Amino acid sequence: MSIPSFKLSRLCVAVAIAAPAALVGSGAVAAEATVKLIVNHGQASTMAVGSHASAVGGRVTRDLSRLGATAVEVPASKVAQFKALVGAANVEVDAERTLLGQRVGPTATPVLRGAAIAGTEVAPYGIPLVQADKVKGTGAWQPVVCIIDSGIDGRHEDLKKNTMSGKNFTTSGKWNTDENGHGTHVAGTIAGVDNQIGVVGVNGKNQVILRINKVFDAGGSASSSTVADAMMDCLDSGANVVSMSLGGSSSTAVEKNAAQALDAAGILTIAAAGNGGNTAISYPAGFKEVVSVAAVDANKAWATFSQFNADVEIAGPGVLTLSSVPTGTGVIGSLTVDGTAYEAIAMTGSAQGSVSAPLYDFGLGQTDDTGVAGKVCLISRGVITFAEKVTRCEANGGVGAVIYNNAPGNFAGTLNGAPTTIPSMSLSQADGAALLAIAGSSANAAVAISNYAYNSGTSMATPHVSGVAGLVWSFHPECTAAQIRKVLNNTAMDLGDPGRDDKFGNGLVQAKAALQKLEGGFCAAN
């Protein structure tokens, strides 16, 4: 399956009622469109801007006076009049910011509790890829990682043991609820607890403290002014690292000013490069004060959706990454063979259920084979559709279907509505080869509502980098944000063209290599 290009941001244009609607006959006048703007007024007061907004039937939406700005919403027909009042040169569109990750595979409506992953813990491929599993011991302090996203499921089994606080910048829920699911996935990558269930994050031993600033509701859209406000709250809350898996195609002065304020305060700010698969620049990643993160897959290959340009600084795993989602909203495949857990992805359209039976080599699934009766089919990808493979497995008496890739890495597949009744899932080529060698072994295959899911996007790459920054910094509190940024770049695994390039930046972030560099006195020398 190829990863689709994700939509870049667009300008925020809202529809709201600017004034009480007058009645015409028996119907009301349609609500007038409104436009979200930012007034960069410097030392002038928000009150003065608010007076001008009120004069044209608008309102102040956010006070950003510490950044010399005010966000307003005014009727579209009054924009020119409003600009004349405050000075057109001071006004810019309050650009939209969107989340830069997308759920892969099936989803579920929320239930009270979903299943963990086969009652055991899985280390998603990104953890060893960034060497987080090679960092042992306890740090000297806990850096604060401020996540600006859609909130967090504070009761999640893999997150609730973290020390965390937060603030809600939306009208939806609380900071520790997540109506979208994206923020919980990001948080799991940074700090999923090593507790023998679910997944483990980069900082699985509580090496960091989390600050959760919620700017997205279920719809996944926010304004630049809201993001800037949340950035300043990160500063006020003592953040050391700010992680933003979000972006948009238009820059704003207020967001740039916030990035500069964080940089001046010694905070390392990290953001997603964007999912357009082109050379466009996404913001805030495009500001020089911000680390722009590209995405790679499990084979360290460039993710085709990842934006590539001169601002890209470093890369992290971002294709089919497994992490936490709000409790009971995921549907996940799990596969355990002879006590070893494998990373499996539920087929979209798979039946839910759990089976325990021997593994059986069912080839490509093209021909009937009654030997599979009562067994779990192990099937190679290729030639025919996933639906045909699973349907034939079931028709021959198979009780579960595991389709392994015919190319490096895993994949996400769909049954396209085929009426199957057995659990089906995908597996990587390497894991498929390993299981072929032990066909006949006892397997437990399940597809169930879960607290975990797979996402793809530069949104998923970003928390790997943010998490590694917090992890290595926890061992060396004497280092500055600039030094941590430099050591991550200097020790990244070079990928693509030799040296820095636009697709990978300086390369794949490497926790162990960075820590070894720090142990050698890097910060004292730099």
Coordinates of C-alpha atoms in Angstrom, one line a residue:
M1 CA 0.0 0.0 0.0
S2 CA 1.3 3.4 -0.9
I3 CA 1.0 6.2 1.6
P4 CA -1.3 8.9 0.3
S5 CA -0.3 12.5 0.3
F6 CA -1.9 14.3 3.2
K7 CA -3.5 17.7 2.8
L8 CA -1.6 20.8 3.6
S9 CA -3.1 23.7 5.5
R10 CA -5.4 26.3 4.1
L11 CA -6.4 29.7 5.3
C12 CA -8.8 29.7 8.2
V13 CA -12.2 31.0 7.1
A14 CA -15.0 30.4 9.5
V15 CA -18.8 30.9 9.2
A16 CA -20.4 32.5 12.1
I17 CA -23.2 34.9 12.9
A18 CA -21.8 38.4 12.9
A19 CA -25.1 40.0 14.2
P20 CA -28.6 38.9 15.1
A21 CA -30.2 37.7 11.9
A22 CA -33.1 39.7 10.6
L23 CA -36.2 38.0 9.4
V24 CA -37.2 38.1 5.8
G25 CA -40.7 36.7 5.4
S26 CA -40.7 33.4 7.3
G27 CA -36.9 32.7 6.9
A28 CA -33.8 34.1 8.5
V29 CA -31.0 35.9 6.6
A30 CA -28.1 33.5 6.1
A31 CA -25.2 33.9 8.5
E32 CA -22.4 36.1 7.1
A33 CA -19.0 34.5 6.6
T34 CA -16.3 35.7 8.9
V35 CA -12.5 35.9 8.5
K36 CA -9.9 35.2 11.2
L37 CA -7.1 37.8 11.3
I38 CA -4.1 38.7 13.3
V39 CA -3.3 42.3 14.0
N40 CA 0.5 42.8 14.8
H41 CA 0.1 46.0 16.7
G42 CA 3.4 46.1 18.6
Q43 CA 3.0 48.2 21.8
A44 CA -0.6 49.2 21.0
S45 CA -3.2 47.7 23.3
T46 CA -5.4 44.7 22.6
M47 CA -8.3 46.8 23.9
A48 CA -7.8 49.3 21.1
V49 CA -7.8 46.6 18.5
G50 CA -10.9 45.1 20.2
S51 CA -12.7 48.4 19.9
H52 CA -12.0 48.5 16.2
A53 CA -13.2 44.9 15.8
S54 CA -16.4 45.7 17.6
A55 CA -17.0 48.7 15.4
V56 CA -17.3 46.5 12.4
G57 CA -19.2 43.7 14.1
G58 CA -16.2 41.6 14.9
R59 CA -14.6 40.3 18.1
V60 CA -11.2 39.5 19.7
T61 CA -10.6 35.8 19.7
R62 CA -7.2 35.7 21.4
D63 CA -5.1 38.2 23.4
L64 CA -1.4 37.9 22.3
S65 CA -0.2 41.2 23.6
R66 CA 3.0 39.7 24.9
L67 CA 3.8 38.9 21.3
G68 CA 2.6 42.3 20.2
A69 CA -0.5 40.9 18.5
T70 CA -4.3 40.3 18.8
A71 CA -6.3 37.7 17.0
V72 CA -9.8 38.8 15.8
E73 CA -12.7 37.5 13.8
V74 CA -14.6 40.0 11.6
P75 CA -17.3 39.8 9.0
A76 CA -15.9 39.1 5.5
S77 CA -17.6 42.2 4.1
K78 CA -15.9 44.4 6.7
V79 CA -12.3 43.3 6.3
A80 CA -11.3 46.3 4.3
Q81 CA -13.0 48.7 6.7
F82 CA -11.3 47.0 9.7
K83 CA -7.9 47.1 7.9
A84 CA -8.3 50.8 7.4
L85 CA -9.0 51.3 11.1
V86 CA -5.9 49.4 12.4
G87 CA -3.5 49.8 9.4
A88 CA -3.5 47.3 6.6
A89 CA 0.2 46.6 6.9
N90 CA -0.4 45.3 10.4
V91 CA -3.0 42.7 9.4
E92 CA -2.4 39.1 8.3
V93 CA -4.6 36.1 7.9
D94 CA -4.7 33.8 11.0
A95 CA -3.5 30.8 9.1
E96 CA -4.8 27.3 9.7
R97 CA -2.7 24.6 11.3
T98 CA -3.6 21.0 10.8
L99 CA -2.4 17.7 12.3
L100 CA 0.2 15.9 10.2
G101 CA -0.6 12.3 11.0
Q102 CA -3.3 9.9 9.7
R103 CA -4.7 6.7 11.2
V104 CA -3.8 3.6 9.3
G105 CA -6.1 0.5 9.3
P106 CA -9.5 0.1 11.0
T107 CA -11.0 2.2 13.7
A108 CA -13.5 1.7 16.4
T109 CA -16.1 3.7 18.2
P110 CA -15.0 4.3 21.8
V111 CA -15.6 1.6 24.4
L112 CA -14.8 1.5 28.1
R113 CA -11.6 -0.4 27.6
G114 CA -9.8 -2.0 24.7
A115 CA -7.4 -4.9 24.8
A116 CA -3.7 -4.5 25.3
I117 CA -1.5 -6.2 22.6
A118 CA -1.8 -9.9 23.3
G119 CA -1.3 -9.2 27.0
T120 CA 2.3 -8.3 26.4
E121 CA 4.4 -5.3 25.4
V122 CA 5.6 -4.5 21.9
A123 CA 8.5 -2.2 21.1
P124 CA 7.4 -0.4 17.9
Y125 CA 10.1 -0.6 15.2
G126 CA 10.9 3.1 15.7
I127 CA 12.3 2.5 19.2
P128 CA 15.3 0.4 18.1
L129 CA 15.6 2.4 14.9
V130 CA 16.4 5.6 16.9
Q131 CA 18.5 3.6 19.4
A132 CA 16.2 4.4 22.4
D133 CA 16.4 0.8 23.5
K134 CA 20.2 1.1 23.8
V135 CA 20.1 3.9 26.3
K136 CA 20.3 2.4 29.8
G137 CA 20.4 3.9 33.3
T138 CA 18.7 6.9 34.9
G139 CA 19.2 10.5 33.9
A140 CA 20.2 13.3 36.3
W141 CA 16.9 15.2 35.8
Q142 CA 13.6 15.1 34.0
P143 CA 13.3 17.6 31.2
V144 CA 9.8 18.9 30.4
V145 CA 8.5 18.0 27.0
C146 CA 5.6 20.2 26.0
I147 CA 3.3 18.6 23.4
I148 CA 1.1 21.0 21.4
D149 CA -1.6 18.7 19.9
S150 CA -5.1 17.4 20.5
G151 CA -4.7 16.6 24.2
I152 CA -4.1 13.2 25.8
D153 CA -6.1 10.3 27.2
G154 CA -4.9 10.8 30.7
R155 CA -6.3 7.5 31.9
H156 CA -4.6 5.5 29.2
E157 CA -2.8 2.4 30.7
D158 CA 0.5 3.3 29.0
L159 CA 0.5 7.0 29.8
K160 CA -1.2 7.6 33.2
K161 CA 2.0 6.8 35.2
N162 CA 3.7 9.8 33.6
T163 CA 4.0 13.1 35.5
M164 CA 2.0 15.5 33.5
S165 CA 0.0 18.8 33.5
G166 CA -1.6 20.8 30.7
K167 CA -3.9 23.5 29.4
N168 CA -6.9 23.3 27.1
F169 CA -6.9 26.0 24.4
T170 CA -10.1 24.6 22.8
T171 CA -13.8 24.4 23.8
S172 CA -13.7 20.6 23.6
G173 CA -13.2 18.5 26.7
K174 CA -10.2 19.0 29.0
W175 CA -6.4 19.0 28.4
N176 CA -6.3 15.4 29.5
T177 CA -9.0 14.2 27.1
D178 CA -8.5 13.6 23.4
E179 CA -11.4 13.7 21.1
N180 CA -9.2 13.4 18.0
G181 CA -6.7 10.7 19.1
H182 CA -3.6 12.2 17.4
G183 CA -2.2 13.7 20.6
T184 CA -2.4 10.4 22.5
H185 CA -0.5 8.7 19.7
V186 CA 2.2 11.3 19.8
A187 CA 2.5 11.2 23.6
G188 CA 2.8 7.4 23.5
T189 CA 5.8 7.6 21.2
I190 CA 7.5 10.1 23.5
A191 CA 6.6 8.6 26.8
G192 CA 4.7 5.3 26.6
V193 CA 5.6 3.6 29.9
D194 CA 7.6 0.3 30.0
N195 CA 5.0 -1.6 32.0
Q196 CA 4.8 -5.0 30.2
I197 CA 1.6 -4.1 28.3
G198 CA 0.9 -2.2 25.1
V199 CA 3.8 -0.4 23.7
V200 CA 6.9 1.3 25.0
G201 CA 7.9 4.9 24.1
V202 CA 11.3 6.5 23.7
N203 CA 11.2 7.5 27.3
G204 CA 9.7 4.3 28.8
K205 CA 11.2 4.8 32.2
N206 CA 9.6 8.2 33.0
Q207 CA 12.7 10.1 32.0
V208 CA 10.7 13.2 31.1
I209 CA 7.8 15.2 32.4
L210 CA 4.9 15.9 30.0
R211 CA 3.1 19.3 29.5
I212 CA 0.1 18.8 27.3
N213 CA -1.2 21.9 25.5
K214 CA -4.4 21.1 23.7
V215 CA -5.1 23.2 20.6
F216 CA -7.0 20.7 18.4
D217 CA -10.5 19.3 18.9
A218 CA -12.0 16.3 17.1
G219 CA -11.9 18.1 13.8
G220 CA -8.1 18.5 13.7
S221 CA -7.9 22.2 12.8
A222 CA -6.5 25.1 14.7
S223 CA -5.3 28.6 14.1
S224 CA -1.8 29.9 14.1
S225 CA -2.7 32.4 16.9
T226 CA -3.8 29.5 19.1
V227 CA -0.6 27.6 18.4
A228 CA 1.5 30.7 19.2
D229 CA -0.4 31.1 22.5
A230 CA 0.2 27.5 23.4
M231 CA 3.9 27.9 22.6
M232 CA 4.1 30.8 25.0
D233 CA 2.4 28.6 27.7
C234 CA 5.1 26.0 27.1
L235 CA 7.6 28.7 28.0
D236 CA 5.7 29.7 31.1
S237 CA 5.4 26.1 32.2
G238 CA 9.1 25.5 32.2
A239 CA 9.3 23.4 29.0
N240 CA 12.7 22.3 27.8
V241 CA 11.5 20.7 24.6
V242 CA 8.4 21.7 22.5
S243 CA 7.0 19.1 20.2
M244 CA 4.6 20.1 17.4
S245 CA 3.2 17.4 15.0
L246 CA 1.3 20.1 13.1
G247 CA 1.8 22.6 10.4
G248 CA 0.4 24.8 7.6
S249 CA 1.6 26.3 4.3
S250 CA 1.5 30.0 5.5
S251 CA 3.8 31.6 8.0
T252 CA 2.6 34.2 10.5
A253 CA 4.6 36.9 12.3
V254 CA 3.0 36.0 15.6
E255 CA 4.1 32.3 15.4
K256 CA 7.6 33.3 14.3
N257 CA 7.8 35.7 17.3
A258 CA 6.8 32.8 19.6
A259 CA 9.4 30.6 18.1
Q260 CA 12.0 33.3 18.6
A261 CA 10.9 33.7 22.2
L262 CA 11.2 30.0 22.9
D263 CA 14.7 30.0 21.3
A264 CA 15.8 33.0 23.4
A265 CA 14.6 31.2 26.5
G266 CA 16.7 28.1 25.8
I267 CA 13.9 25.9 24.7
L268 CA 14.4 23.3 21.9
T269 CA 11.4 23.5 19.5
I270 CA 10.7 20.6 17.1
A271 CA 8.0 20.4 14.4
A272 CA 6.8 18.2 11.5
A273 CA 8.1 19.0 8.0
G274 CA 4.8 18.3 6.4
N275 CA 3.1 15.5 4.4
G276 CA 2.7 17.0 0.9
G277 CA 5.5 14.9 -0.6
N278 CA 6.8 18.1 -2.3
T279 CA 9.3 20.9 -1.7
A280 CA 6.8 23.2 0.0
I281 CA 7.7 24.6 3.4
S282 CA 5.4 23.9 6.3
Y283 CA 5.2 26.2 9.4
P284 CA 6.3 26.4 12.2
A285 CA 8.9 23.9 11.0
G286 CA 10.1 26.4 8.4
F287 CA 11.3 28.9 11.0
K288 CA 15.1 28.7 11.6
E289 CA 14.5 28.5 15.4
V290 CA 12.6 25.2 14.9
V291 CA 13.9 21.8 14.0
S292 CA 12.1 20.5 10.9
V293 CA 11.5 16.7 11.0
A294 CA 11.2 14.4 8.0
A295 CA 9.8 10.8 8.0
V296 CA 11.4 7.5 7.1
D297 CA 9.9 4.0 7.2
A298 CA 11.0 0.8 9.0
N299 CA 13.7 0.3 6.3
K300 CA 15.1 3.8 6.8
A301 CA 13.8 4.7 3.3
W302 CA 12.4 8.2 2.8
A303 CA 8.6 8.4 3.2
T304 CA 7.2 9.5 -0.1
F305 CA 4.7 11.8 1.7
S306 CA 7.5 13.7 3.6
Q307 CA 8.1 17.2 2.4
F308 CA 11.7 17.9 1.3
N309 CA 13.4 21.2 1.3
A310 CA 16.4 23.2 2.7
D311 CA 14.7 23.5 6.1
V312 CA 14.6 19.8 6.8
E313 CA 17.1 19.1 9.6
I314 CA 16.6 15.6 10.8
A315 CA 14.5 12.5 10.3
G316 CA 12.5 10.0 12.4
P317 CA 10.3 6.9 11.9
G318 CA 6.9 8.0 10.6
V319 CA 5.4 5.2 8.5
L320 CA 3.0 2.7 10.1
T321 CA 4.1 3.6 13.6
L322 CA 2.4 1.9 16.5
S323 CA 1.4 3.9 19.6
S324 CA -1.3 4.6 22.1
V325 CA -4.8 6.0 21.1
P326 CA -7.6 7.0 23.4
T327 CA -8.9 4.0 25.3
G328 CA -11.0 1.6 23.3
T329 CA -10.8 3.5 20.0
G330 CA -8.2 1.4 18.2
V331 CA -8.6 -1.9 16.3
I332 CA -5.4 -3.8 16.3
G333 CA -4.0 -7.1 15.1
S334 CA -1.8 -9.1 17.5
L335 CA 0.2 -12.2 16.8
T336 CA 2.2 -14.3 19.2
V337 CA 4.0 -17.5 18.1
D338 CA 5.7 -19.7 20.7
G339 CA 5.5 -16.8 23.2
T340 CA 7.1 -14.2 20.9
A341 CA 5.0 -11.2 20.0
Y342 CA 5.2 -9.9 16.4
E343 CA 4.0 -6.5 15.1
A344 CA 0.9 -7.2 13.1
I345 CA -1.6 -4.8 11.5
A346 CA -5.2 -5.7 11.3
M347 CA -6.7 -5.7 7.8
T348 CA -9.3 -3.1 7.3
G349 CA -12.6 -5.0 7.2
S350 CA -11.2 -7.9 9.3
A351 CA -13.5 -9.8 11.6
Q352 CA -12.7 -9.4 15.2
G353 CA -11.9 -12.4 17.3
S354 CA -9.0 -14.5 18.8
V355 CA -7.8 -17.9 17.7
S356 CA -5.1 -20.3 18.9
A357 CA -3.9 -22.8 16.4
P358 CA -0.8 -24.1 14.6
L359 CA 0.7 -22.0 11.8
Y360 CA 0.3 -23.4 8.3
D361 CA 2.1 -22.3 5.1
F362 CA -0.7 -21.5 2.7
G363 CA 1.6 -20.2 -0.1
L364 CA 0.1 -17.4 -2.1
G365 CA -3.4 -18.4 -1.2
Q366 CA -4.2 -19.1 -4.8
T367 CA -5.2 -22.8 -4.6
D368 CA -7.3 -24.9 -2.2
D369 CA -5.5 -26.9 0.4
T370 CA -7.6 -28.7 3.0
G371 CA -4.4 -29.2 5.2
V372 CA -5.1 -25.7 6.5
A373 CA -8.3 -26.8 8.3
G374 CA -8.2 -25.7 11.9
K375 CA -5.0 -23.7 11.4
V376 CA -3.8 -20.2 11.0
C377 CA -2.9 -19.5 7.3
L378 CA 0.5 -17.9 6.7
I379 CA 0.2 -16.4 3.3
S380 CA 2.6 -14.4 1.0
R381 CA 1.4 -11.1 -0.5
G382 CA 1.1 -11.0 -4.2
V383 CA -0.7 -12.1 -7.4
I384 CA -4.3 -12.0 -6.0
T385 CA -6.1 -9.6 -3.7
F386 CA -6.0 -9.7 0.1
A387 CA -9.7 -10.5 0.1
E388 CA -9.2 -13.5 -2.1
K389 CA -6.5 -14.8 0.1
V390 CA -8.5 -14.5 3.3
T391 CA -11.7 -15.9 1.7
R392 CA -9.9 -19.0 0.3
C393 CA -8.2 -19.6 3.7
E394 CA -11.6 -19.5 5.4
A395 CA -13.2 -21.6 2.8
N396 CA -10.6 -24.3 3.3
G397 CA -11.2 -24.3 7.1
G398 CA -8.5 -21.9 8.2
V399 CA -9.3 -20.1 11.4
G400 CA -7.1 -17.0 10.9
A401 CA -5.0 -15.4 8.2
V402 CA -1.6 -13.7 8.4
I403 CA -0.4 -12.1 5.1
Y404 CA 3.3 -11.3 5.1
N405 CA 4.9 -8.7 2.7
N406 CA 6.7 -9.6 -0.5
A407 CA 9.0 -6.5 -0.1
P408 CA 10.9 -5.2 2.9
G409 CA 8.7 -3.8 5.7
N410 CA 5.1 -4.1 6.8
F411 CA 2.0 -2.8 5.0
A412 CA -1.6 -1.9 5.7
G413 CA -4.2 -3.7 3.6
T414 CA -8.0 -3.8 3.1
L415 CA -10.5 -6.6 2.4
N416 CA -12.7 -4.1 0.5
G417 CA -15.8 -5.3 2.2
A418 CA -15.4 -9.0 1.6
P419 CA -17.6 -10.9 4.1
T420 CA -15.0 -12.9 6.1
T421 CA -15.4 -14.2 9.6
I422 CA -11.8 -14.9 10.6
P423 CA -9.3 -12.5 12.0
S424 CA -6.8 -11.3 9.4
M425 CA -3.7 -9.2 9.6
S426 CA -0.5 -8.2 7.8
L427 CA 3.1 -8.8 8.7
S428 CA 6.5 -7.7 7.6
Q429 CA 8.5 -9.7 5.0
A430 CA 11.2 -10.4 7.6
D431 CA 8.8 -11.7 10.2
G432 CA 7.0 -13.7 7.6
A433 CA 10.3 -15.4 6.6
A434 CA 11.0 -16.2 10.3
L435 CA 7.6 -17.7 10.8
L436 CA 7.8 -19.9 7.6
A437 CA 10.9 -21.5 9.2
I438 CA 8.8 -22.5 12.2
A439 CA 5.5 -23.4 10.5
G440 CA 3.5 -25.7 12.7
S441 CA 4.3 -23.8 15.8
S442 CA 1.5 -22.7 18.1
A443 CA 0.1 -19.2 17.2
N444 CA -2.3 -16.9 18.8
A445 CA -3.8 -14.5 16.3
A446 CA -6.3 -11.8 17.3
V447 CA -8.1 -8.7 16.0
A448 CA -9.7 -6.7 18.7
I449 CA -10.8 -3.3 19.9
S450 CA -7.7 -1.9 21.4
N451 CA -6.0 1.1 23.0
Y452 CA -3.4 1.2 20.3
A453 CA -3.2 1.9 16.5
Y454 CA -0.9 2.6 13.6
N455 CA -0.5 6.1 12.3
S456 CA 1.6 7.5 9.4
G457 CA 2.9 11.0 8.9
T458 CA 5.7 13.4 9.8
S459 CA 3.5 13.8 12.9
M460 CA 4.8 10.4 13.9
A461 CA 8.4 11.2 13.1
T462 CA 8.4 14.4 15.2
P463 CA 7.8 12.7 18.6
H464 CA 10.7 10.3 18.0
V465 CA 13.0 13.3 17.6
S466 CA 11.4 15.2 20.5
G467 CA 11.6 12.1 22.7
V468 CA 15.2 11.4 21.9
A469 CA 16.0 15.1 22.7
G470 CA 14.5 14.7 26.1
L471 CA 16.1 11.4 26.7
V472 CA 19.7 12.3 26.0
W473 CA 19.2 15.7 27.7
S474 CA 18.0 13.9 30.9
F475 CA 21.6 12.6 31.4
H476 CA 23.3 16.0 30.9
P477 CA 21.4 18.9 32.5
E478 CA 24.5 21.1 31.9
C479 CA 23.8 21.2 28.2
T480 CA 21.8 23.9 26.4
A481 CA 19.1 23.5 23.9
A482 CA 21.4 24.7 21.2
Q483 CA 24.0 22.0 22.2
I484 CA 21.3 19.3 22.3
R485 CA 20.2 20.3 18.8
K486 CA 23.7 20.3 17.5
V487 CA 24.6 16.9 19.0
L488 CA 21.4 15.3 17.5
N489 CA 22.4 16.6 14.1
N490 CA 26.1 15.7 14.4
T491 CA 25.3 12.1 15.4
A492 CA 22.3 11.4 13.1
M493 CA 22.7 8.3 10.8
D494 CA 23.5 9.7 7.4
L495 CA 20.9 8.5 4.8
G496 CA 20.4 9.4 1.2
D497 CA 23.0 11.6 -0.4
P498 CA 26.3 11.9 1.6
G499 CA 26.0 14.7 4.2
R500 CA 22.9 16.8 4.7
D501 CA 20.2 16.5 2.0
D502 CA 16.7 17.9 1.6
K503 CA 14.9 14.5 2.2
F504 CA 16.6 13.3 5.4
G505 CA 18.3 16.5 6.6
N506 CA 21.3 15.3 8.6
G507 CA 19.9 11.8 8.9
L508 CA 18.0 9.5 11.2
V509 CA 18.1 10.7 14.9
Q510 CA 20.3 8.3 17.0
A511 CA 19.9 8.4 20.8
K512 CA 22.8 6.2 21.8
A513 CA 25.2 7.9 19.5
A514 CA 24.2 11.3 20.7
L515 CA 24.5 10.2 24.4
Q516 CA 28.0 8.8 23.7
K517 CA 29.0 12.1 22.2
L518 CA 27.7 14.0 25.2
E519 CA 29.6 11.6 27.5
G520 CA 32.7 12.7 25.7
G521 CA 32.4 16.3 26.9
F522 CA 30.6 17.6 23.8
C523 CA 28.7 20.4 25.7
A524 CA 31.8 21.7 27.4
A525 CA 33.6 21.9 24.0
N526 CA 30.7 23.4 22.2

